[in-house]
Short mmCIF file of C-alpha atoms and ligand atoms in Angstrom, two decimals:
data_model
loop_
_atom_site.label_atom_id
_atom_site.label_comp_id
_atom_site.label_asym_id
_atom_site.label_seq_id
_atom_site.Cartn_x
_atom_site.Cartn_y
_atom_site.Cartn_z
CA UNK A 1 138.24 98.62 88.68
CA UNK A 2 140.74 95.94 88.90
CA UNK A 3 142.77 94.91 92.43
CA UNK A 4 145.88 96.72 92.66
CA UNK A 5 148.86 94.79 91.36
CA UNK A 6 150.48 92.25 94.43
CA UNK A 7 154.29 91.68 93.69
CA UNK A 8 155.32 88.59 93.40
CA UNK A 9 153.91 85.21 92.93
CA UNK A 10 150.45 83.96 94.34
CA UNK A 11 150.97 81.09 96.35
CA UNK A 12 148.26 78.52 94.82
CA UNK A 13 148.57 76.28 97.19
CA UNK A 14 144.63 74.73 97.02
CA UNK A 15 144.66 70.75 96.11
CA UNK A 16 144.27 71.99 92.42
CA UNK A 17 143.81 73.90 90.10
CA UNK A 18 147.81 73.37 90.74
CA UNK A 19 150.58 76.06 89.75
CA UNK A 20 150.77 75.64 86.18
CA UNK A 21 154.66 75.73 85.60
CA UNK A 22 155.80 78.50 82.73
CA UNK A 23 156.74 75.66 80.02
CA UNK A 24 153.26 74.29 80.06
CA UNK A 25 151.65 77.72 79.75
CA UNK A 26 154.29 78.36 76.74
CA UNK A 27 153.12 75.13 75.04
CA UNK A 28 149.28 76.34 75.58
CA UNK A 29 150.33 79.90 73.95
CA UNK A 30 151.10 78.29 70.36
CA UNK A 31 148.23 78.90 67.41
CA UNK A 32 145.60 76.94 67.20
CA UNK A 33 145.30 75.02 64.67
CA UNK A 34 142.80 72.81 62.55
CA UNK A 35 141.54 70.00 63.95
CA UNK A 36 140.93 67.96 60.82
CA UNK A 37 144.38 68.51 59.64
CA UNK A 38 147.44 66.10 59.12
CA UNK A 39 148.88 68.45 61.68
CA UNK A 40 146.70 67.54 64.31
CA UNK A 41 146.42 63.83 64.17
CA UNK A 42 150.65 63.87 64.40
CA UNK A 43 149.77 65.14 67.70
CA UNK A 44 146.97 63.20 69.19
CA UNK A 45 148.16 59.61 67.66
CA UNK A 46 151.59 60.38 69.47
CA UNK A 47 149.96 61.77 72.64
CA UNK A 48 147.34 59.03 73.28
CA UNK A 49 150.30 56.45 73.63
CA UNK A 50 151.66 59.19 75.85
CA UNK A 51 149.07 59.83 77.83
CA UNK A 52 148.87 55.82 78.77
CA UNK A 53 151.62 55.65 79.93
CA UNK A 54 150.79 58.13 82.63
CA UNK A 55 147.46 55.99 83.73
CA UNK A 56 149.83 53.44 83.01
CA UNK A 57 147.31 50.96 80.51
CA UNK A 58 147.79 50.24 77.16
CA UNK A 59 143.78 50.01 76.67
CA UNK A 60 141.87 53.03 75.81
CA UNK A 61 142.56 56.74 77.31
CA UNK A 62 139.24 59.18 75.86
CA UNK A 63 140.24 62.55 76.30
CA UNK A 64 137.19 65.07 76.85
CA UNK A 65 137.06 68.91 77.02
CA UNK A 66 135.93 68.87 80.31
CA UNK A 67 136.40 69.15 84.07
CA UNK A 68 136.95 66.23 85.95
CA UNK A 69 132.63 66.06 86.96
CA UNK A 70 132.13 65.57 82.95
CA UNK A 71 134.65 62.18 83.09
CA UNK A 72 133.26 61.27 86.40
CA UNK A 73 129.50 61.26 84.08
CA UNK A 74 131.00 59.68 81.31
CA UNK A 75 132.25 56.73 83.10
CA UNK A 76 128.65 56.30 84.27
CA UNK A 77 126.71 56.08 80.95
CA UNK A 78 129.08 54.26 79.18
CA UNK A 79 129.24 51.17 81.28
CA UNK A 80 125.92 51.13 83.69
CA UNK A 81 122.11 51.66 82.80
CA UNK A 82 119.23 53.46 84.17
CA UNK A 83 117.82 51.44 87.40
CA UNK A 84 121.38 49.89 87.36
CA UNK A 85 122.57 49.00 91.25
CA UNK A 86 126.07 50.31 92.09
CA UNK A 87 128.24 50.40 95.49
CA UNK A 88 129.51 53.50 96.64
CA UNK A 89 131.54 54.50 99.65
CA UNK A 90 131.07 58.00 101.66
CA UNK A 91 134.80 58.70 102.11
CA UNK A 92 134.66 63.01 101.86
CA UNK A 93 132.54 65.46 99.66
CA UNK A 94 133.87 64.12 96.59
CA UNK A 95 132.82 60.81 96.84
CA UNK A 96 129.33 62.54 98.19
CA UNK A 97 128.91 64.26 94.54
CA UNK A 98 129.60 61.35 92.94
CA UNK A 99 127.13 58.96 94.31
CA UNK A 100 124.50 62.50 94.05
CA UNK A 101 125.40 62.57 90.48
CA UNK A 102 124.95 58.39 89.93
CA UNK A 103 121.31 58.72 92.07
CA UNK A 104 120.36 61.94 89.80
CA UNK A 105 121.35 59.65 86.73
CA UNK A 106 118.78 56.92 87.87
CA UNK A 107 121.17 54.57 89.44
CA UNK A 108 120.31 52.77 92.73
CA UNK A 109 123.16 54.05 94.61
CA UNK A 110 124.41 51.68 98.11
CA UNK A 111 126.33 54.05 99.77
CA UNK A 112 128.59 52.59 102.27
CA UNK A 113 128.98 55.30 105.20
CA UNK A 114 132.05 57.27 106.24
CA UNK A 115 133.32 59.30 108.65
CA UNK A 116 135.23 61.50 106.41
CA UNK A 117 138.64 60.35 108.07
CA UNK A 118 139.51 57.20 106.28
CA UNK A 119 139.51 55.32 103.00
CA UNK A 120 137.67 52.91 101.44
CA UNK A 121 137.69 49.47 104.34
CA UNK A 122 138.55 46.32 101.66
CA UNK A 123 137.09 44.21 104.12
CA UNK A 124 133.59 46.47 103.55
CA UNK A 125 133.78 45.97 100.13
CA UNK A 126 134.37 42.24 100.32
CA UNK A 127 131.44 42.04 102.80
CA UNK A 128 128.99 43.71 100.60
CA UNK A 129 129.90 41.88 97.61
CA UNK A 130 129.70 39.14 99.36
CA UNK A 131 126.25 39.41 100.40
CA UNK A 132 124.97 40.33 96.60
CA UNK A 133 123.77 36.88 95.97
CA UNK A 134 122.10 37.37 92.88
CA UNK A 135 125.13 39.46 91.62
CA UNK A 136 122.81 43.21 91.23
CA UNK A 137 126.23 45.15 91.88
CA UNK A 138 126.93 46.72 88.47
CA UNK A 139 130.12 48.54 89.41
CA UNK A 140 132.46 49.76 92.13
CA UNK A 141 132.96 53.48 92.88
CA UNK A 142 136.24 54.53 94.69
CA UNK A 143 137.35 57.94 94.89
CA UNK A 144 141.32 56.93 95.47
CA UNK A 145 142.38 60.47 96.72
CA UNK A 146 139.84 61.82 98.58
CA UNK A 147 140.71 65.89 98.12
CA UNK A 148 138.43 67.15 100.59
CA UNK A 149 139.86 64.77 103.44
CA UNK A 150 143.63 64.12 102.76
CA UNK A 151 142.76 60.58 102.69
CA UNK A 152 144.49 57.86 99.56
CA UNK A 153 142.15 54.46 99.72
CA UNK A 154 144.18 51.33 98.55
CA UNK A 155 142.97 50.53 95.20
CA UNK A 156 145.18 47.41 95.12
CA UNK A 157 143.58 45.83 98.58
CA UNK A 158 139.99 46.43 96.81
CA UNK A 159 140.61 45.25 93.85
CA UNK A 160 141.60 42.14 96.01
CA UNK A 161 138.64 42.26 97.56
CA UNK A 162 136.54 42.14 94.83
CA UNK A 163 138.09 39.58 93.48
CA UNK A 164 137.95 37.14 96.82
CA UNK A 165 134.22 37.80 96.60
CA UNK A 166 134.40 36.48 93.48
CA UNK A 167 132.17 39.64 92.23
CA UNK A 168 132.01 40.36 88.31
CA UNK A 169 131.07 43.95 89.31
CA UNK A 170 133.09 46.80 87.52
CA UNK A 171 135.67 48.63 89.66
CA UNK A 172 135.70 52.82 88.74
CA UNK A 173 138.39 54.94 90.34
CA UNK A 174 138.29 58.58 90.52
CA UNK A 175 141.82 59.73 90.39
CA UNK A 176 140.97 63.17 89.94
CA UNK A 177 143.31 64.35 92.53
CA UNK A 178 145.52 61.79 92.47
CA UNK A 179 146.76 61.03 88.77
CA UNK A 180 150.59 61.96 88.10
CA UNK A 181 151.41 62.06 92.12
CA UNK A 182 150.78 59.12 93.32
CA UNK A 183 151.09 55.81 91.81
CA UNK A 184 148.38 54.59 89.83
CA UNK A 185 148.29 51.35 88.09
CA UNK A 186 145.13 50.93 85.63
CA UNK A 187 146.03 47.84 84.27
CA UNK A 188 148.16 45.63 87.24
CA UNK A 189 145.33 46.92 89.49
CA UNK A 190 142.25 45.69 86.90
CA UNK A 191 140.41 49.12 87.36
CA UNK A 192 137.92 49.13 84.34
CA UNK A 193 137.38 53.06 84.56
CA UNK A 194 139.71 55.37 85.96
CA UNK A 195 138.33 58.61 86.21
CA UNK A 196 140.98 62.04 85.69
CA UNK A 197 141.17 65.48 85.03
CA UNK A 198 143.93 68.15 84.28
CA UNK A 199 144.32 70.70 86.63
CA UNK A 200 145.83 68.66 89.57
CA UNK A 201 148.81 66.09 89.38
CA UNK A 202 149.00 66.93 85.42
CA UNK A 203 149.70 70.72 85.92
CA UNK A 204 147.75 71.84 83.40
CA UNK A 205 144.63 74.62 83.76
CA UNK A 206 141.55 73.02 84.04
CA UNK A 207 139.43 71.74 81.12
CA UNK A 208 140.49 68.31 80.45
CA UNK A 209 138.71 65.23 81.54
CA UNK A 210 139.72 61.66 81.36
CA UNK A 211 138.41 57.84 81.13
CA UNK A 212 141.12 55.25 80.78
CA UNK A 213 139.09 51.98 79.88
CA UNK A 214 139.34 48.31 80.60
CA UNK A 215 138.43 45.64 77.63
CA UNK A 216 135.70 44.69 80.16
CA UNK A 217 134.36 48.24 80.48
CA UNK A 218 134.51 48.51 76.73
CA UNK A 219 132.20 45.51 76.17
CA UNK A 220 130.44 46.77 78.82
CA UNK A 221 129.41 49.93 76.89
CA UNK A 222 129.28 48.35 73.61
CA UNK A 223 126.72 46.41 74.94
CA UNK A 224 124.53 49.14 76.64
CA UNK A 225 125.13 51.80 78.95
CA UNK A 226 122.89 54.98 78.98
CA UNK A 227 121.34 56.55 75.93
CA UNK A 228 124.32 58.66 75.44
CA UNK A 229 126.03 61.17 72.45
CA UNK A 230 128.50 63.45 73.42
CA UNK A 231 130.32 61.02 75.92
CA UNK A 232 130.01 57.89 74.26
CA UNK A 233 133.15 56.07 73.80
CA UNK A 234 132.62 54.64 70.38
CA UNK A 235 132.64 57.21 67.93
CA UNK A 236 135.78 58.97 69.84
CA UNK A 237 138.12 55.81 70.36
CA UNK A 238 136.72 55.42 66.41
CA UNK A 239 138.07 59.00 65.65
CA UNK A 240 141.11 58.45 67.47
CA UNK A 241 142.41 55.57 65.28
CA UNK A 242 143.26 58.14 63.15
CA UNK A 243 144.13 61.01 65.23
CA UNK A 244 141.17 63.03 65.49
CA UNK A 245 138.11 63.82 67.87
CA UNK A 246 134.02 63.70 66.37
CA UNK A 247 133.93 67.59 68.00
CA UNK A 248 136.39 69.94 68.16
CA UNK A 249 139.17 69.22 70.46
CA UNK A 250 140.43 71.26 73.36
CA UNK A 251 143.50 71.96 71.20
CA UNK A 252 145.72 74.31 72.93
CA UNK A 253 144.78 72.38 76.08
CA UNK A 254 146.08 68.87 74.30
CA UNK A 255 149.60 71.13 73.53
CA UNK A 256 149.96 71.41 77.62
CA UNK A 257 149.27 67.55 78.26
CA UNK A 258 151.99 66.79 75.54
CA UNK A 259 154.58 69.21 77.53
CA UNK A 260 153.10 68.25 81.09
CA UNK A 261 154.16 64.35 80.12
CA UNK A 262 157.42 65.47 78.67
CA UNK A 263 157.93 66.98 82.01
CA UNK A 264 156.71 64.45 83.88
CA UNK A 265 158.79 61.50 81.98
CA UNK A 266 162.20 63.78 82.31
CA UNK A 267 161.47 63.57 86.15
CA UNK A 268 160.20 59.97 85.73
CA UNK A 269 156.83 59.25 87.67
CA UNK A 270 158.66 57.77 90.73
CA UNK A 271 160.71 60.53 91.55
CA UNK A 272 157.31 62.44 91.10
CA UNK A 273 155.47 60.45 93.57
CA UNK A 274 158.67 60.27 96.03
CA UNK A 275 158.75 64.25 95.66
CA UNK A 276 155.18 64.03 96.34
CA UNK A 277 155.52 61.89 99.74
CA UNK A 278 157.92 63.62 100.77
CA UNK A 279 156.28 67.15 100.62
CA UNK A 280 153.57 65.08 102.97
CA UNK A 281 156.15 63.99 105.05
CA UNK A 282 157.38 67.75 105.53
CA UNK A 283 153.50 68.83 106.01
CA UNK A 284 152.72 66.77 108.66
CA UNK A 285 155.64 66.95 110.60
CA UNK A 286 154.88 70.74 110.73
CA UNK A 287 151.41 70.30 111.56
CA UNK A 288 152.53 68.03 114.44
CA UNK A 289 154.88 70.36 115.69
CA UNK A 290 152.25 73.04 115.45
CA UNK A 291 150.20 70.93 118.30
CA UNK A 292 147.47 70.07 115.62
CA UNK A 293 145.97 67.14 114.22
CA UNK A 294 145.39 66.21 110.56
CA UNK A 295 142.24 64.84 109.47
CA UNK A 296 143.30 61.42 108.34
CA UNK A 297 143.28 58.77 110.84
CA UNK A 298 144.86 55.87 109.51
CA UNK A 299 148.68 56.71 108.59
CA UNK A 300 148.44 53.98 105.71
CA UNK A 301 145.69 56.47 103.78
CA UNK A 302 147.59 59.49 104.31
CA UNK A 303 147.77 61.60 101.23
CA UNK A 304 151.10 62.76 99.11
CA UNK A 305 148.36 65.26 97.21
CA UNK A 306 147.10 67.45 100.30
CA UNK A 307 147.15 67.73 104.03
CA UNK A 308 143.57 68.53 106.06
CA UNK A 309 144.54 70.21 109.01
CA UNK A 310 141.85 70.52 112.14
CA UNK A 311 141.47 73.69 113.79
CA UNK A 312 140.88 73.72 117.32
CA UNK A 313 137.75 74.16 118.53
CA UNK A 314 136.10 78.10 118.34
CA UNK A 315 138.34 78.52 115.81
CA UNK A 316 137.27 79.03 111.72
CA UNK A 317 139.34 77.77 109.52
CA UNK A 318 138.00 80.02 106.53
CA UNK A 319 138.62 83.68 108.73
CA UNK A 320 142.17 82.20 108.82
CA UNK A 321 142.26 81.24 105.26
CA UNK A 322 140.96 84.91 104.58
CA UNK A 323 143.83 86.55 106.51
CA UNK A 324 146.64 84.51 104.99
CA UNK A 325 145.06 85.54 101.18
CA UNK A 326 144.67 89.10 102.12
CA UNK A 327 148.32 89.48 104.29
CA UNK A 328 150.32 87.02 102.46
CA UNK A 329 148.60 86.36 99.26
CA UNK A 330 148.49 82.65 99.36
CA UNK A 331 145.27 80.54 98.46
CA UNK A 332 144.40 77.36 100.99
CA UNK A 333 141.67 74.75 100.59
CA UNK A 334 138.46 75.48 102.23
CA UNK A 335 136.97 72.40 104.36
CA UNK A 336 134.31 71.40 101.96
CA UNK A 337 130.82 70.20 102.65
CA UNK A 338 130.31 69.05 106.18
CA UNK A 339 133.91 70.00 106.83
CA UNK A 340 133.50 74.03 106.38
CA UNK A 341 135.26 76.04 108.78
CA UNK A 342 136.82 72.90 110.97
CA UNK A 343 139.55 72.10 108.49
CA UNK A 344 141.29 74.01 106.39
CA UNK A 345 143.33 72.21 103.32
CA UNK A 346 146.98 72.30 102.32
CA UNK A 347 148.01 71.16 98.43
CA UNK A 348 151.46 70.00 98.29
CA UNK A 349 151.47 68.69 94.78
CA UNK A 350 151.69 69.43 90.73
CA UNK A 351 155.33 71.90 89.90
CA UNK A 352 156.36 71.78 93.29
CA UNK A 353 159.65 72.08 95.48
CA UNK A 354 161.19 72.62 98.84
CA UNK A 355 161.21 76.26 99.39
CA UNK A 356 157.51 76.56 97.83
CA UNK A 357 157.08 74.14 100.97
CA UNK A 358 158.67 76.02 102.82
CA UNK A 359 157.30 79.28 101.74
CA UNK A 360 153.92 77.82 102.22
CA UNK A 361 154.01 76.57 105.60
CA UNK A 362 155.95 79.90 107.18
CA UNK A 363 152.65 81.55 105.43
CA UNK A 364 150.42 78.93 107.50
CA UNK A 365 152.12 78.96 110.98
CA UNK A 366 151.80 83.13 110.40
CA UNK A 367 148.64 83.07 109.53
CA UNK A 368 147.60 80.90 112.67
CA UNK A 369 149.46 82.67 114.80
CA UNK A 370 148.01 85.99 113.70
CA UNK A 371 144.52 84.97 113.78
CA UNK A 372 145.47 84.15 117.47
CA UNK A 373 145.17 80.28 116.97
CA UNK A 374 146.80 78.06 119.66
CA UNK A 375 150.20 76.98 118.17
CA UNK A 376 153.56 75.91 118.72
CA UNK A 377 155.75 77.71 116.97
CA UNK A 378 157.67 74.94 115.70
CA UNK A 379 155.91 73.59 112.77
CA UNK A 380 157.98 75.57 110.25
CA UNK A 381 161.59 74.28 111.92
CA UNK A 382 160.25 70.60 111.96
CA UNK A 383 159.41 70.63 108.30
CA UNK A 384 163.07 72.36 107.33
CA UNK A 385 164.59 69.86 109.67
CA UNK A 386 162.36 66.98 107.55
CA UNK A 387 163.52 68.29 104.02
CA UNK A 388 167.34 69.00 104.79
CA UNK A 389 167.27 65.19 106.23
CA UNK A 390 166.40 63.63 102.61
CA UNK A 391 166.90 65.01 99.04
CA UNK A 392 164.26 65.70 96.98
CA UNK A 393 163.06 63.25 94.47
CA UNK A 394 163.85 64.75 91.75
CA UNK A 395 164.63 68.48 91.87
CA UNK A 396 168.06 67.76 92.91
CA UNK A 397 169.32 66.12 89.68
CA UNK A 398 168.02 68.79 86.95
CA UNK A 399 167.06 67.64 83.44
CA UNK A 400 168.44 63.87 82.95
CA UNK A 401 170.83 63.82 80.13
CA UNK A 402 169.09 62.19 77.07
C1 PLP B 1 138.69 68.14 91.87
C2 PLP B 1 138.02 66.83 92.08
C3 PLP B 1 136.80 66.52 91.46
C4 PLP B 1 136.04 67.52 90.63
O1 PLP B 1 136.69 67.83 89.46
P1 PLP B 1 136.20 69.08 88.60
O2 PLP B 1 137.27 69.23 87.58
O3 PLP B 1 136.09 70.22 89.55
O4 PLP B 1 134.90 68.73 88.00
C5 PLP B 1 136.29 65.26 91.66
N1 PLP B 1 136.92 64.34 92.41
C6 PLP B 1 138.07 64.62 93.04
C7 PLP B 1 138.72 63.57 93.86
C8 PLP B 1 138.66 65.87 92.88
O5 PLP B 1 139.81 66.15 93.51
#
């Protein structure tokens, strides 16, 4: 027997999936239709043009029917081979799987350690490089939003880095979490892979999964990579000339993106990412009024995606995460990995505004308060008094007159 109906919405309010907003799930509701007709390459030759504009590149964006993990492998075995050496950095448990996945793939994985409380160190990555004499570093591996921490590395400042070590090594950026709320550059930033999946930033349910490609990443797989089929580049950016995919598409899912970017462009990204930072801004103020800490430790890295917040000690995060689901019928992030029961997550982005802030936080500082946590009980008021201070980035201004 199914749960008793719960009036209202459900608060999603995990780091993604996101809230899917009702004009994306209205685009995903139209008939499928065939993916070798005229129809359907209309679509994808206007959306991949689209959809570049979002990773901001004009190079190459391969769409997959996936979830994020899939793009994360793909970006592997298209540009590095078995035995290959790559760099990785342990920022959180995302960055973890990644370099799993890479050692599980046969790559010789140098994984830089972390404390799970800040980014990716430039200077690390220029010291490393550095020291790679014989130039064995095949690629870079950055996760730029770490989701399980709350913690945005600075792609820009390791690009740099790379570049003063005067390393040919491939940069990859996971932007899983990040893509569509804060800005991301693929091409000013010379990432050759960026890594990205749907059901974050882009709104949509999950199922997509993204590579946007450098020409350098490109060559890079032309001449080898993995022995690979369903993920190789080369036969979909060939199928894409004309609009179509060598499988069969995740149509109904490709109908979503097309509205999600419409959406997004009406906004325009910056007012995204300003709406974005300044849901943060809101978050943390509240959690510093509440007498906690979050988990990020340098204020540069602090995420626009998602607040970690620490629970004191003898206190567990998840029985408080349980309460708040079963009283107020809101979903939080779990601390992940290492970070299970110590932190529990807040996701402040995707179809987002004020009083969903708001809404969300007054079911946070009840929720702690109820599970008899150690709080001020000011985090809600600081967090109003932090929104009615600025306007919004974009919500103010409605659809923009064509
Ligand atoms: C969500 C997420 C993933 C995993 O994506 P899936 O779609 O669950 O496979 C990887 N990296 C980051 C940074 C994420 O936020």
């Amino acid at each position: 027997m199914s749960a008793p109906h719960r009036a209202g919405r459900h608060f999603l309010q995990i780091p993604g999936p996101t809230n899917v907003p009702d004009r994306i799930l209205r685009a995903i509701a139209q008939p499928t239709i065939d993916h070798r007709g005229p129809g359907f390459a209309e679509l994808t030759l206007a959306l991949l043009p689209a959809v570049g504009r979002i990773f901001r590149t004009s190079e190459p964006v391969i769409i997959y029917p996936s979830s994020g993990t899939g793009a994360w492998e793909a970006a592997l075995v298209n540009v590095l081979a078995p035995g290959d050496r790559v760099l990785a950095f342990e920022t959180g448990y995302f960055a973890a799987l990644w370099q799993e996945m890479a050692t599980r793939l046969g790559l010789q994985v140098e994984f830089a350690p972390g404390d799970w409380r800040h980014g990716v160190e430039p200077e690390i990555v220029h010291q490393r490089l550095v020291t790679d004499r014989h130039r064995a570093i095949k690629a870079v591996m950055v996760v730029h939003n770490e989701t399980s921490t709350g913690v945005t590395s600075r792609v820009p400042e390791i690009r740099a880095a790379i570049d003063a070590a005067g390393h040919p090594a491939l940069l990859l950026v996971d932007t899983i979490s990040s893509l569509a709320s804060i800005d991301y550059r693929h091409d000013e930033w010379g990432v050759d892979v960026t890594v990205a999946g749907s059901q974050k930033g882009l709104m949509l349910p999950p199922g997509l999964g993204f590579n946007a490609v450098s020409a350098k990443a490109l060559d890079a797989a032309e001449q080898g990579g993995f022995p690979r089929s369903y993920f190789d580049w080369g036969p979909i950016i060939a199928a894409n000339r004309d609009g179509f995919y060598p499988y069969t598409p995740a149509t109904n899912l490709l109908y979503g993106l097309r509205e999600a970017i419409a959406m997004l462009e009406e906004q325009t990204l910056p007012a995204v990412f300003a709406r974005h930072e300044r849901h943060a801004q809101a978050t943390r103020a509240a959690v510093a009024a509440w007498g906690l800490d979050v988990l990020c430790q340098d204020e540069r890295e602090q995420s626009a995606v998602l607040t970690a917040v620490v629970m004191p000690d003898g206190h567990d995060a998840d029985a408080v995460r349980d309460r708040i689901l079963e009283r107020f019928n809101m979903s939080l992030g779990a601390g992940l990995g290492r970070l299970k029961g110590r932190v529990f997550r807040i996701g402040h982005l995707g179809d987002f505004n004020d009083l969903m802030l708001a809404g969300t936080l007054c079911g946070v500082e009840m929720g702690l308060a109820l599970s008899g946590v150690p709080i001020a009980r000011d985090g809600v008021a600081a967090a109003l008094a932090c929104l009615e201070t600025t306007a919004c980035g974009d919500s103010a201004s409605g659809p923009r007159p064509a």
